[in-house]
XYZ file of C-alpha atoms in Angstrom:
557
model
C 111.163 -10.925 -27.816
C 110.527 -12.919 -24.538
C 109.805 -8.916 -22.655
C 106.538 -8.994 -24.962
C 105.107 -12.427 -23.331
C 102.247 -12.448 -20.814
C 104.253 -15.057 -18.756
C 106.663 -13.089 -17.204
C 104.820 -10.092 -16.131
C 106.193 -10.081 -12.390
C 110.169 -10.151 -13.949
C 109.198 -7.403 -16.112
C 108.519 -5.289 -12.790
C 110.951 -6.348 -11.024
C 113.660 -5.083 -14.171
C 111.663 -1.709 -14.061
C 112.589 -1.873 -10.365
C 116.482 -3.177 -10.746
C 117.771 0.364 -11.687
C 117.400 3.562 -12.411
C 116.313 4.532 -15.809
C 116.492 7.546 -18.005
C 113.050 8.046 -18.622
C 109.867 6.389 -17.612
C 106.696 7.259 -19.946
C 103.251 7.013 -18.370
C 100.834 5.725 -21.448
C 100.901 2.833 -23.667
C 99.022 4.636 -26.329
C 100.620 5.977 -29.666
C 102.819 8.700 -28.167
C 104.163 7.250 -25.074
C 105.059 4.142 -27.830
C 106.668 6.499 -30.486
C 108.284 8.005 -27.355
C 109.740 4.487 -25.968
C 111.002 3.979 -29.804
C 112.446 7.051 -30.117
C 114.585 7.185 -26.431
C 115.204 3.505 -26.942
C 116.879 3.835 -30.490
C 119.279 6.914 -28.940
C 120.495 4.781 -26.296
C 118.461 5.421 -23.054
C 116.866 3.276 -21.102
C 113.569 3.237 -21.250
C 110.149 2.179 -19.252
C 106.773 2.570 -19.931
C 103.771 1.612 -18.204
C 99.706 1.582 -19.098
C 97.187 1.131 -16.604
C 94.798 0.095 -18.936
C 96.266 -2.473 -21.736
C 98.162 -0.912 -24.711
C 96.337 1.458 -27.168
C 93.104 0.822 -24.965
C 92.529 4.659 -25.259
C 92.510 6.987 -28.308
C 94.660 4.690 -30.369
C 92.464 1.783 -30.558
C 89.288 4.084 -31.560
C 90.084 6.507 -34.244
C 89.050 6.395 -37.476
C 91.714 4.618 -38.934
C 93.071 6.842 -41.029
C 96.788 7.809 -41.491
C 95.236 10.958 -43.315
C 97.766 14.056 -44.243
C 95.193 16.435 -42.749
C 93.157 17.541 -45.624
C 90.301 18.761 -43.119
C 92.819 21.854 -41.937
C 92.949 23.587 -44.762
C 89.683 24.937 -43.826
C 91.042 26.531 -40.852
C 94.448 27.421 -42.644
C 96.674 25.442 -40.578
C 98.648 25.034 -43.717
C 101.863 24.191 -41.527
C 99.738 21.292 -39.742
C 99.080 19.890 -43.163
C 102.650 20.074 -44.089
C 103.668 18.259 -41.396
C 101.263 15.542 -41.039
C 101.257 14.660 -44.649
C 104.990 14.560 -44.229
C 104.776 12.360 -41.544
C 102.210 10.185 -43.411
C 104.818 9.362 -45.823
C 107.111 8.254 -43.211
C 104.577 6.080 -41.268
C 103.822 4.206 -44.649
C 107.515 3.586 -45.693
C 108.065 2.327 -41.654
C 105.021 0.501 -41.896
C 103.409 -1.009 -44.946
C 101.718 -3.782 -43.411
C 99.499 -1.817 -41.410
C 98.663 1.250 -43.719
C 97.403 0.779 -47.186
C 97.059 3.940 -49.258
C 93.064 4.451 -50.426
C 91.761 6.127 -53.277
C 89.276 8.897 -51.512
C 86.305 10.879 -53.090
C 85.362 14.231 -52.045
C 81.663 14.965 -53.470
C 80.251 18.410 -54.009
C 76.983 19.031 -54.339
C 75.339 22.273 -54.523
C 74.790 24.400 -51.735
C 77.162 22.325 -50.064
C 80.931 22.965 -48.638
C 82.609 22.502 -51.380
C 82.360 23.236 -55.009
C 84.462 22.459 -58.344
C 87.134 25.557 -57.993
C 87.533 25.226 -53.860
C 88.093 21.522 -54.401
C 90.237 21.490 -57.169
C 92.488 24.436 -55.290
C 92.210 22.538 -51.734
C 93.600 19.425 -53.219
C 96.065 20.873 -55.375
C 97.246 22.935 -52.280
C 97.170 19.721 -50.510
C 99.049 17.800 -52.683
C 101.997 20.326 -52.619
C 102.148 20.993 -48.924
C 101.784 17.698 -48.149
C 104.508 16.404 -50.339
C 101.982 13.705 -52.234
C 103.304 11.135 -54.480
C 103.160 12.468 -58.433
C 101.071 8.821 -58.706
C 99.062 9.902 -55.599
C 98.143 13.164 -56.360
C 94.643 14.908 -57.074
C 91.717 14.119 -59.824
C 89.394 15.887 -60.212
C 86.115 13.832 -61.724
C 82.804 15.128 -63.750
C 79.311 13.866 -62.544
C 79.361 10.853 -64.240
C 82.861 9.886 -63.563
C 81.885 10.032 -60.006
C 78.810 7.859 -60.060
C 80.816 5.108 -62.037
C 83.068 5.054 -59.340
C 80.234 5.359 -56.509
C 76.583 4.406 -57.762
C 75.269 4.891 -54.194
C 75.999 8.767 -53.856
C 73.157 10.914 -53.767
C 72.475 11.948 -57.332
C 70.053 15.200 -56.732
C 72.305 18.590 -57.211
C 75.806 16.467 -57.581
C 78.398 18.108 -59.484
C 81.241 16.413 -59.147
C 84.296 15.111 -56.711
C 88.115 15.338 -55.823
C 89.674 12.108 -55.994
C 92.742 11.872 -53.790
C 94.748 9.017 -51.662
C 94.319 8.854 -48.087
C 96.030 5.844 -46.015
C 94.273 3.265 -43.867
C 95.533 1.432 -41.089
C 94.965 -0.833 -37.858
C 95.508 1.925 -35.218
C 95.820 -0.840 -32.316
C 98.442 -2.650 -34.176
C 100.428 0.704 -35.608
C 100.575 1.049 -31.496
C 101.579 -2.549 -30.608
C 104.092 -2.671 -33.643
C 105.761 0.627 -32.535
C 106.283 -0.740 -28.865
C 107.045 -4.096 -29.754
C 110.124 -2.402 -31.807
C 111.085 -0.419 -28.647
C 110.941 -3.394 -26.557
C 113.442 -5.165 -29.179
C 115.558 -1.987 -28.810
C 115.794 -2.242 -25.069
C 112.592 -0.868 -24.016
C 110.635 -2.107 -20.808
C 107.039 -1.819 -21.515
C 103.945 -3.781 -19.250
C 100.447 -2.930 -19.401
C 97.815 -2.977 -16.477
C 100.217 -1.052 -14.539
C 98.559 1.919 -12.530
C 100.872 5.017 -11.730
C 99.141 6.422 -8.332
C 101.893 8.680 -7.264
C 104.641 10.295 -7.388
C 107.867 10.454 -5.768
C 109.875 13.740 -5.461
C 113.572 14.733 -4.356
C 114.095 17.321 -1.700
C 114.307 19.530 -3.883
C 110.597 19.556 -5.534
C 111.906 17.654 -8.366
C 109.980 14.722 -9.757
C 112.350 11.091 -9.442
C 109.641 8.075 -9.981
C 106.615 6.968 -9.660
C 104.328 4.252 -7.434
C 103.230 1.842 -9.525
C 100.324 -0.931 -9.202
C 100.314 -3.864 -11.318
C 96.295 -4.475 -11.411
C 96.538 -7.979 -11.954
C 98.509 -9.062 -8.859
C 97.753 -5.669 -6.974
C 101.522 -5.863 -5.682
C 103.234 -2.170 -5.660
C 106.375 -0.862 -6.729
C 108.533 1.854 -6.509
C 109.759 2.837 -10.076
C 112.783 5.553 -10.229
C 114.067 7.179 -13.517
C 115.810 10.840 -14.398
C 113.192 12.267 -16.375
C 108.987 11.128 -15.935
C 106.924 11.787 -18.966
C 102.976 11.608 -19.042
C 101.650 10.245 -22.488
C 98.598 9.562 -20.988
C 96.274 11.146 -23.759
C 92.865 12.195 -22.147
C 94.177 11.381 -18.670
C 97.454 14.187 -18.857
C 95.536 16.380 -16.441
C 94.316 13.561 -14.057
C 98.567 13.500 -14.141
C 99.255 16.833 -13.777
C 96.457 17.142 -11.213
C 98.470 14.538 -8.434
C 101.834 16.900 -9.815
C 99.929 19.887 -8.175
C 100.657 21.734 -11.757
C 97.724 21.440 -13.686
C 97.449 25.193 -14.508
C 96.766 27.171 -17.815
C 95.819 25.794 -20.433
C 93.870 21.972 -19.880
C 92.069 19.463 -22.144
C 88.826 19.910 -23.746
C 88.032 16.080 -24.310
C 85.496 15.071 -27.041
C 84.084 11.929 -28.468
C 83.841 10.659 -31.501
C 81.897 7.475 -32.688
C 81.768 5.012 -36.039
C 79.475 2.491 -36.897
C 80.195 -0.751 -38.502
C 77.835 -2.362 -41.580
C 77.956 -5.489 -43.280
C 78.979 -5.069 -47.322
C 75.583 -6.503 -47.814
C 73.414 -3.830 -46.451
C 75.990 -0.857 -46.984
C 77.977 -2.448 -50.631
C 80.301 0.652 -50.444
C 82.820 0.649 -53.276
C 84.741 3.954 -52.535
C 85.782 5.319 -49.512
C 83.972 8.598 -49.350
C 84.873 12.039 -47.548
C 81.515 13.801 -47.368
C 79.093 16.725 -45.766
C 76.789 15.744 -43.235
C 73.756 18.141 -43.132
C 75.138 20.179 -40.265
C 78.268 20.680 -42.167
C 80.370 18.256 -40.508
C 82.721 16.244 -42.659
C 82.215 12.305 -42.091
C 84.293 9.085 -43.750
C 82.313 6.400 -45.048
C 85.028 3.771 -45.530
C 85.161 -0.013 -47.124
C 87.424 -2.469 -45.412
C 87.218 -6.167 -46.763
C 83.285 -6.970 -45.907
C 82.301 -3.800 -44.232
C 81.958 -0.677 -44.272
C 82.253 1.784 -41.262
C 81.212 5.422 -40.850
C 82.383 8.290 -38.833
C 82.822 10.419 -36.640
C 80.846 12.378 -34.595
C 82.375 15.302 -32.473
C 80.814 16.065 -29.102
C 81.969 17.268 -25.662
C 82.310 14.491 -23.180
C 82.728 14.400 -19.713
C 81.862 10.753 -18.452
C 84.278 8.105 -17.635
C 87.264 8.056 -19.879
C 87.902 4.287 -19.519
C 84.999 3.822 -20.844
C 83.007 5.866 -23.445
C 79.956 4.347 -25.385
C 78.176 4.959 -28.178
C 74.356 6.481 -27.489
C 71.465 5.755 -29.393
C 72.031 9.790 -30.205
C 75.496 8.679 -31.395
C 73.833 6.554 -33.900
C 71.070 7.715 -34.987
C 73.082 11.363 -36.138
C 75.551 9.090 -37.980
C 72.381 7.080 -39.630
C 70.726 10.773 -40.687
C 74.253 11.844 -42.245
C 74.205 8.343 -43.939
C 70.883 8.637 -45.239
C 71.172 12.305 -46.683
C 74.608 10.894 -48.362
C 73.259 7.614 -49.793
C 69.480 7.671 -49.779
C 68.951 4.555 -51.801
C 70.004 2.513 -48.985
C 67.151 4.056 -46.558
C 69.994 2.182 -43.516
C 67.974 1.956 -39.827
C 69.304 1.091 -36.055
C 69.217 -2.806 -36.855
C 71.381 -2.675 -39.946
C 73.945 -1.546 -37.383
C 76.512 -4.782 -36.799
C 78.533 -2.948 -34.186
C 80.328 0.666 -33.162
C 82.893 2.002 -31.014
C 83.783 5.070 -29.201
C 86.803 7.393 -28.769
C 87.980 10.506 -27.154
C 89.766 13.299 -28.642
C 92.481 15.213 -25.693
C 92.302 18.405 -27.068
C 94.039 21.504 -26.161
C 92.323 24.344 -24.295
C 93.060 27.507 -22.193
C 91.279 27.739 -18.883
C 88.754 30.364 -19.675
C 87.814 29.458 -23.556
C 87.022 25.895 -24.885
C 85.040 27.792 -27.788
C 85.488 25.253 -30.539
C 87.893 27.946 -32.370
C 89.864 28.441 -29.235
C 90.772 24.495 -29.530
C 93.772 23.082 -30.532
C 94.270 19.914 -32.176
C 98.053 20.065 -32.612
C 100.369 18.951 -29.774
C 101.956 20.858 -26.840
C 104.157 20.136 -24.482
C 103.791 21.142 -20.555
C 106.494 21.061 -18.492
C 105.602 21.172 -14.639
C 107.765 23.401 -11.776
C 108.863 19.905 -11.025
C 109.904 19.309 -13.819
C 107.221 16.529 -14.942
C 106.888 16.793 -18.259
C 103.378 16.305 -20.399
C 102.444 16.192 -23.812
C 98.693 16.514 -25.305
C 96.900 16.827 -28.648
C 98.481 15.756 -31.914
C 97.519 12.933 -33.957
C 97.785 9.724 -34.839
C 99.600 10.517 -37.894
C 102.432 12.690 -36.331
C 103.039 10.352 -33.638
C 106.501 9.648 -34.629
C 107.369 13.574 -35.184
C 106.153 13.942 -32.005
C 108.074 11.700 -30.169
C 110.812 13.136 -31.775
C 110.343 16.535 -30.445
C 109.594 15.192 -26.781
C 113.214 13.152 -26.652
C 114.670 16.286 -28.066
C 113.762 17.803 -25.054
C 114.787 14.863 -22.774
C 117.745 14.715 -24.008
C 118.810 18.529 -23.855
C 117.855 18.739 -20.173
C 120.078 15.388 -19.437
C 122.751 16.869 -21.704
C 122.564 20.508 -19.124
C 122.133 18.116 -16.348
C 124.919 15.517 -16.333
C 126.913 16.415 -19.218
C 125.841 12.956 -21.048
C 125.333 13.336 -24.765
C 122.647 10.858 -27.170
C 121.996 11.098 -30.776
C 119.259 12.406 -32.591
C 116.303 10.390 -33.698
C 116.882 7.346 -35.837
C 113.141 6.891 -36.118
C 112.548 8.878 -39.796
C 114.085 5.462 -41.443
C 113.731 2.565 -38.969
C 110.594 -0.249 -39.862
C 108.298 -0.978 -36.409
C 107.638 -4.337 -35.908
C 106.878 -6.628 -38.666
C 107.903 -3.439 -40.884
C 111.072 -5.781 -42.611
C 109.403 -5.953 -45.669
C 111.258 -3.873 -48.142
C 109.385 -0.836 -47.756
C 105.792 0.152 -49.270
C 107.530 -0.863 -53.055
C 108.762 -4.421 -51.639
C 105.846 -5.355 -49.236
C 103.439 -6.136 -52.193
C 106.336 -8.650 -53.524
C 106.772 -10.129 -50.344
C 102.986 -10.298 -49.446
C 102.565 -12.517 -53.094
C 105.519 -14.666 -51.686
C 104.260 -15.317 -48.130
C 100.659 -15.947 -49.436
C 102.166 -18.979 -51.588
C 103.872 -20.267 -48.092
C 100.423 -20.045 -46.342
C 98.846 -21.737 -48.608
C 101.372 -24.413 -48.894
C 100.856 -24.938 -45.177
C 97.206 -25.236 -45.944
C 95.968 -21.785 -45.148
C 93.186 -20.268 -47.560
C 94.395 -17.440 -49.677
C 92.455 -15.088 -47.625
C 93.502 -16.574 -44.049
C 97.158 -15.908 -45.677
C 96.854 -12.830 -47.101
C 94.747 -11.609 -43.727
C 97.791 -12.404 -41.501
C 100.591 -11.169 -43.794
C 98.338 -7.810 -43.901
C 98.307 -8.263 -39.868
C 101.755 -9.144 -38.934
C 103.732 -8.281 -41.702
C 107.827 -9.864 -41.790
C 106.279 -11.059 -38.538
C 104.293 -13.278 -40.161
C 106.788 -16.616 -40.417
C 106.009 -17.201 -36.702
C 102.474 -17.354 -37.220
C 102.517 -20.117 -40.132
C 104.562 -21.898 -37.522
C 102.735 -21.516 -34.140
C 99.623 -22.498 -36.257
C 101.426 -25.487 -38.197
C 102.862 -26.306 -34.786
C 99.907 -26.447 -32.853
C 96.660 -27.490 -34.508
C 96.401 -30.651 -32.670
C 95.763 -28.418 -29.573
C 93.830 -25.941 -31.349
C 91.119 -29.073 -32.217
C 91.384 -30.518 -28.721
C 90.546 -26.581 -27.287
C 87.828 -26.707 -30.148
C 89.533 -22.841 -31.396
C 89.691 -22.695 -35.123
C 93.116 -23.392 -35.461
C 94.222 -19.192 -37.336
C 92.547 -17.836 -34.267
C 94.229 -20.204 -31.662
C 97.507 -19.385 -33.676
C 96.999 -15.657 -33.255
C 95.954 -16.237 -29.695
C 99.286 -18.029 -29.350
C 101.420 -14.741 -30.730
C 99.383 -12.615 -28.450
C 100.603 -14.211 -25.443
C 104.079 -15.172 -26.204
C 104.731 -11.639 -28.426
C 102.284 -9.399 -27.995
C 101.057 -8.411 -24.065
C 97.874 -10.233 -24.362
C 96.726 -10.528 -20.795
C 92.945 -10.693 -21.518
C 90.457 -11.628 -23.828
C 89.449 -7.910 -24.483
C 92.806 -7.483 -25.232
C 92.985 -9.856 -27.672
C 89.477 -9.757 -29.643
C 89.757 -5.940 -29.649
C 93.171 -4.922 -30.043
C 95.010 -7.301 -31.561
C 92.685 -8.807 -34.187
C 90.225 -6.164 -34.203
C 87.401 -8.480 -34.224
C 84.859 -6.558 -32.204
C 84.534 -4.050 -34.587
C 84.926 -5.793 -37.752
C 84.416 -9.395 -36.974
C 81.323 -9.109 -34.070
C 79.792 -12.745 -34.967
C 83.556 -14.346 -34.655
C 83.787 -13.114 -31.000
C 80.555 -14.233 -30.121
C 81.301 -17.624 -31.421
C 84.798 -18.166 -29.891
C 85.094 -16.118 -26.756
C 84.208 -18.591 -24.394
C 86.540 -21.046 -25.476
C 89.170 -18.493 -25.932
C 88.448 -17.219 -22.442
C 88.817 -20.754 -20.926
C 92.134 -21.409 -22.466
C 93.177 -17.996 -21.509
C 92.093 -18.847 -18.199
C 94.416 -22.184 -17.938
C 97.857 -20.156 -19.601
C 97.777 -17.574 -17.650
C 96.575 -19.664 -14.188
C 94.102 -16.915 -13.422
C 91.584 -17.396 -10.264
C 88.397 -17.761 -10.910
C 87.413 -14.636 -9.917
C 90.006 -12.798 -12.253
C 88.196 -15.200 -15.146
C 84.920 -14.323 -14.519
C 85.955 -10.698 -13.899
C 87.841 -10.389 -17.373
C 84.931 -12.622 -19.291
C 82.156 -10.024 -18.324
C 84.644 -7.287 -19.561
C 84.546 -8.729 -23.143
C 80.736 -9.110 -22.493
C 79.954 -6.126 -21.946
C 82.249 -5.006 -24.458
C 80.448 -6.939 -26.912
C 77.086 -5.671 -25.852
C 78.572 -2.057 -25.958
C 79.299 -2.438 -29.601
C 76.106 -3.851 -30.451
C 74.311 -0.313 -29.068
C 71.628 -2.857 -27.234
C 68.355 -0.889 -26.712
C 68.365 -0.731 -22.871
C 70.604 1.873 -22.717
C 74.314 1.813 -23.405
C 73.692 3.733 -24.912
């Protein structure tokens, strides 16, 4: 898997460079990876490059839910649900390590959204579209059954709840599994690589693309049959330098969650729930916190790099407060947030919210560039799918060359060997006992067999390996063995990249970074022989990263 290391960044390019490929996908965040999987596993070969690092975007700042779309049967899309919940299924089975199914309750209180009978027929309808699990499907709970499970909902006009299974996961690492697959499949993926142009035949035709590699600033000249742009809320910055960003365009919005500590917010039961102005928010456990979201606003700042206002927070903290008023949670319970944006579909002349689409749609240009935008995090694969499809049907038309059909409904991503979603809780018992044997708490074990997955037996070893130079680097030695992976397997190129979207730390783990970035960033700094202006340019990134998350009062806000 030496194509995933940080070291060899400059051969990488100069393989994009060597030939011609089939395709070339612009984006690095879930699509363009489910895309590079998808043409990878058929036979053609592949490229992708991210100007930012992978799943910087959208897909490291969602809500973390593999969720089978119960939120559209509001709106009727009953096909949407049918399809995503589908889907869901298939992401699990491909992917155990980094999706864990979650018992979810649905209150209803009077007056509000739902009641008793639309519950009970929403979830039933739910669990038949959708396809659920007979073990997974709907309950419907009194009053009291509902309190046992949650003490901290608010009591005053309950009635009841739905109980039904959504499915967490890491979004970063459902997006660095997925291209670390494709790269083992014959993929050529490298991050911090800038598209700033394209290059056309005589003919009008699109036939590669000028690339910039950000950390060296050297340019290249990358050539392939067909150019894709999975570039999530930047596909019409894309189509805008194709000249054929006409119709129907993106109506970006941003959503935002807040992070608490367990002992300010002690959260049982992840909870699906009514905000006062009738927008539906998760409240959601994970090991010692518990995060909240998401709002839903227009945004039109800079789409590198969207914040969370004091706004932000405070209309999450007022739907928190109406939900669970015996907590009575302010600004400094807050440990730390994030922000994402949302590419959705609009036409030119309406982005009313009911003229906005949030299922996927392909564009393709007059030469012949093609785009997709929308979709979701949970039909990433499906998508893909389609988008190849297409690829492959031109090329077929084209040069009379025929590939396969997706292989993707049944193949594990990265660290996905594990037996499936019935085998992985076998094989996580069995790998705990080998961490611990190599002196690893039962938590640190069980943390990185949730993390890496069948991936997991080079961890034990990098960290067995190396602890010698973990305690000379003063890095506790899990971290510095994760730090390790990241570099040799995983694209890190940056500390950001690592503390955010490999371990997740910044969002869940804010007092960890703070504690171990320096020393991280040094020996980042000596592996990867940066200058000391590319150090003290990629430390103030994580800084300011880390102030961003903490929503300081001056105004990041």
């Amino acid at each position: 898997m030496t194509h995933c290391s940080s070291y060899h960044r400059k051969a990488l390019f100069h393989q994009l460079c060597a030939e011609k490929m089939d395709v070339l996908v612009i984006g690095g965040g879930i699509t363009g990876a489910g895309i590079a999987l998808d043409a990878a596993t058929r036979g053609l070969k592949i490229g992708l490059v991210e100007m930012q690092d992978f799943s910087a975007g959208t897909s490291s700042r969602s809500t973390k839910l593999i969720h089978g779309g119960l939120r559209y049967l509001k709106q009727l899309e009953l096909k949407m649900v049918a399809d995503v919940g589908n889907e869901r299924a298939i992401v699990y089975e491909n992917g155990p390590h980094v999706t864990t199914p979650e018992w979810m309750m649905l209150p209803f209180h009077r007056g509000g959204t739902f009641g008793p009978l639309t519950t009970n027929i929403g979830l039933r309808l739910y669990d038949s579209l959708a396809r659920v699990k007979k073990a997974e499907r709907r309950v419907m709970l009194s009053r009291e059954e509902a309190l046992q499970k949650e003490p901290l909902l608010k009591r005053d006009g309950l009635k009841g709840a739905g109980y039904y299974v959504e499915y967490k996961t890491d979004d970063a690492r459902l997006t660095i599994e997925v291209i670390k697959k494709a790269v083992q499949k014959g993929a050529r993926a490298v991050n911090y690589a800038k598209v700033t142009d394209f290059i056309y035949h005589a003919n009008g035709s699109v036939s590669g693309v000028v690339v910039t590699d950000l950390v060296t600033n050297e340019t290249y000249r990358l050539f392939a049959k067909k150019i894709i742009n999975a570039t999530g809320p930047w596909v019409d910055e894309l189509r805008q330098m194709d000249g054929s960003n006409r119709g129907k365009t993106l109506h970006v919005t941003k959503g935002v969650h807040l992070v608490f500590s367990k002992r300010v917010f002690p959260l049982r039961q992840a909870i699906y729930f009514d905000a006062p102005d009738g927008r539906m928010i998760f409240a959601i456990p994970r090991a010692y916190k518990t995060y909240v979201g998401t709002t839903d606003t227009t945004y039109d700042g800079d789409l590198a790099h969207p914040t969370t206002t004091v706004e932000d927070r405070d209309y999450l903290l007022r739907a928190i407060r109406y939900m669970f008023p015996s907590l009575s949670l302010t600004a400094a319970d807050v440990e730390s947030s994030w922000a994402g944006l949302r590419p959705l579909i609009a036409s030119k002349d309406g982005t009313k919210r009911g003229e906005i689409s949030r299922k996927d749609e392909r564009f393709v240009s007059t030469s012949n560039l093609i785009s997709i935008a929308g979709g979701k995090l949970t039909g990433y694969r499906k998508m893909a799918e389609e988008v190849v499809d297409l690829v492959v049907n031109q090329i077929k038309k084209e040069d009379h060359i025929l590939y396969s059909v997706s292989e993707t409904k049944h193949l594990p991503i990265s660290g996905g060997d594990v037996g499936g979603s019935k085998g992985f809780q076998t094989y996580m018992t069995e790998k705990v006992e080998e961490g611990k044997a190599f002196d690893l708490s039962e938590d640190e074990a069980h943390h990185l067999v949730s993390t890496y997955g069948s991936n997991v037996d080079t961890l034990f070893q990098i960290i067995q390996q190396r602890k010698e130079e973990a305690q000379k680097e003063q890095i506790d030695p899990v971290l510095f063995g994760q730090l390790i992976y990241g570099l040799e397997y995983e694209f890190v190129y940056t500390p950001a990249d690592f503390f955010i979207r490999r371990i997740g730390a910044l969002f869940f783990d804010i007092d960890r970074v703070k504690k171990q970035m320096t020393r991280v960033t040094d020996y980042m700094a000596k592996a990867l022989e940066w200058t000391d202006e590319q150090k003290d340019s990629y430390s103030a990134q994580l800084i300011q990263a880390v102030q961003e998350a903490e929503i300081e009062p001056n105004g990041y806000v």
